[in-house]
Tab-separated table of C-alpha atoms in Angstrom:
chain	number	residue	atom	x	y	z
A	18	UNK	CA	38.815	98.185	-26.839
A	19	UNK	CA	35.210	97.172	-27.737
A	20	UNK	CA	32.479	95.841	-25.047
A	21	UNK	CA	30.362	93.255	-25.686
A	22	UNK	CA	26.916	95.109	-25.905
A	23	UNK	CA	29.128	97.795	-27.944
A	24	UNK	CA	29.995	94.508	-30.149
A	25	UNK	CA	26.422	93.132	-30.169
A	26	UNK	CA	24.911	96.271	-30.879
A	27	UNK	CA	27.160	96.796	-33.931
A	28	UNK	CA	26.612	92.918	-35.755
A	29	UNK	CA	22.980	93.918	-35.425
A	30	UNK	CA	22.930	96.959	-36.880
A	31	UNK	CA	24.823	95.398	-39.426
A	32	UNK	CA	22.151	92.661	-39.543
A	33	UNK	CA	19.813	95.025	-40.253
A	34	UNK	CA	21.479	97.265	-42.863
A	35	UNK	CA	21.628	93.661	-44.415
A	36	UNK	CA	18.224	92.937	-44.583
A	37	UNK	CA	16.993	96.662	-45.239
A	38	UNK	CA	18.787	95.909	-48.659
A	39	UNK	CA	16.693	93.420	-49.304
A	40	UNK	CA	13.249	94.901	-48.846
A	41	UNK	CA	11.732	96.864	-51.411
A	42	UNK	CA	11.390	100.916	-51.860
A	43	UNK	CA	7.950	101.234	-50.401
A	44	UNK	CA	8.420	99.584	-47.174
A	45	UNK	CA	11.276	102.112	-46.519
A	46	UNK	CA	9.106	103.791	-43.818
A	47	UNK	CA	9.122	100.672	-41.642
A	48	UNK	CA	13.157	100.932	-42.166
A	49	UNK	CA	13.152	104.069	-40.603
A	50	UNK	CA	11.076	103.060	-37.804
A	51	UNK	CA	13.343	100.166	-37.276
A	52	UNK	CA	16.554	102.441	-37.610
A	53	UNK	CA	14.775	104.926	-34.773
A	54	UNK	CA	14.202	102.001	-32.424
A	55	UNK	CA	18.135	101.363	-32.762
A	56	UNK	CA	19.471	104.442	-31.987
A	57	UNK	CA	17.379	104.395	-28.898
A	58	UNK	CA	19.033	101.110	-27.983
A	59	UNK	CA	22.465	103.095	-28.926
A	60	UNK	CA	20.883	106.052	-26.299
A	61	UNK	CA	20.374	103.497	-23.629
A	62	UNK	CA	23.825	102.077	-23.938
A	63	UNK	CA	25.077	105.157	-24.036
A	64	UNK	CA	23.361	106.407	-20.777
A	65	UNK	CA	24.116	102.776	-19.017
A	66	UNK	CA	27.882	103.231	-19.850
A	67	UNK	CA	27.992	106.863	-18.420
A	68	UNK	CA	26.401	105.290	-14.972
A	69	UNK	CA	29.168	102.264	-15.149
A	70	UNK	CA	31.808	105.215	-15.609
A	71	UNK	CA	30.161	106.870	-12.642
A	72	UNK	CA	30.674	103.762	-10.223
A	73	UNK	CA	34.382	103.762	-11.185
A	74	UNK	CA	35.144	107.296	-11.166
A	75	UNK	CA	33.370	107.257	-7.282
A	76	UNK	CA	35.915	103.855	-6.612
A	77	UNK	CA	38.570	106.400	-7.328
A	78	UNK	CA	37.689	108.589	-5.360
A	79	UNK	CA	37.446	105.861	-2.347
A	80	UNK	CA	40.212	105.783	0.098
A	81	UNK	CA	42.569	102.824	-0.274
A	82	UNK	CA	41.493	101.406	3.333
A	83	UNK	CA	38.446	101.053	1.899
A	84	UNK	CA	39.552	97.548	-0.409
A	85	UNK	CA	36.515	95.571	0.667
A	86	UNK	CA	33.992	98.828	-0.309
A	87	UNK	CA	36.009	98.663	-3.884
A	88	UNK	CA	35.406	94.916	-4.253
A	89	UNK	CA	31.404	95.884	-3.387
A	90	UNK	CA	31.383	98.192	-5.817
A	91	UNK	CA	33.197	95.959	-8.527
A	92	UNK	CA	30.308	93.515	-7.984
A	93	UNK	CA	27.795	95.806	-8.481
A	94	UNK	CA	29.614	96.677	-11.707
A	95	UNK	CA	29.691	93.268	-12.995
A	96	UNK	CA	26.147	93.007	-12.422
A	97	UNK	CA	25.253	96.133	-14.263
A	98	UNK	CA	27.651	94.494	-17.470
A	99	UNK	CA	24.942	91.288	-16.993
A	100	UNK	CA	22.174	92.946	-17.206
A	101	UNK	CA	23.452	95.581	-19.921
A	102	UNK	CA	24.371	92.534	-22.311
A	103	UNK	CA	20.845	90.755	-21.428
A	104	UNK	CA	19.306	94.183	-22.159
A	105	UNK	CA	20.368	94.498	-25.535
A	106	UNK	CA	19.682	90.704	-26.375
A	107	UNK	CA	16.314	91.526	-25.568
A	108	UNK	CA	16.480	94.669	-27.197
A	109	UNK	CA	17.442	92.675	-30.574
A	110	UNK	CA	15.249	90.579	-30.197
A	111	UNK	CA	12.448	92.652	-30.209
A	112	UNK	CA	14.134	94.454	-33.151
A	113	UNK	CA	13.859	90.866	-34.814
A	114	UNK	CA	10.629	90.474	-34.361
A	115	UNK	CA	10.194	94.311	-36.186
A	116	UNK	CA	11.685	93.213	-38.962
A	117	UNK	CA	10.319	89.453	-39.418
A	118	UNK	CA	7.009	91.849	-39.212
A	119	UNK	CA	7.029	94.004	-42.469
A	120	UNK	CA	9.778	91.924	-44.087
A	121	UNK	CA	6.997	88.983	-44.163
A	122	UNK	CA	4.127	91.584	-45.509
């Protein structure tokens, strides 16, 4: 099962592999200043998915009187999914604005 920001993440790298094939040889620097800035977007998912899988595994561990706690918990989860996905919009977008940058020079 794919997440959305796993899903987002992957159409814009694919975006970008797109475009890099378009640009000539000597502007392949920029490329891998553009590839750099998304594997720290991957690193950031990454470390935002480990703290999601921290809030569940410490649901688990919650005793089962403790429903309304849970429910807490799963709100603060859904909020963390929000502000993951408007993260990585962001995220691309900057990355956009990279590439309209040296694709344009």
């Amino acid at each position: 099962m794919i997440s959305v920001t796993q899903a987002l993440t992957v159409l814009q790298v694919l975006k970008v592999f797109k475009e890099i094939l378009v640009i000539p040889v000597h502007k392949a620097i920029k490329v891998t200043q553009v590839l750099k800035v998304i594997s720290v977007i991957q690193v950031r998912k990454v470390i935002l998915d480990i703290q999601v899988l921290k809030v569940i595994l410490d649901i688990q561990v919650l005793k089962a009187t403790k429903v309304i706690q849970v429910h807490k918990v799963l709100q603060v989860i859904q909020v963390l999914m929000v502000l993951q996905v408007i993260q990585v919009l962001k995220e691309i977008q900057d990355l956009d604005l990279i590439l309209q940058k040296f694709i344009h020079q």
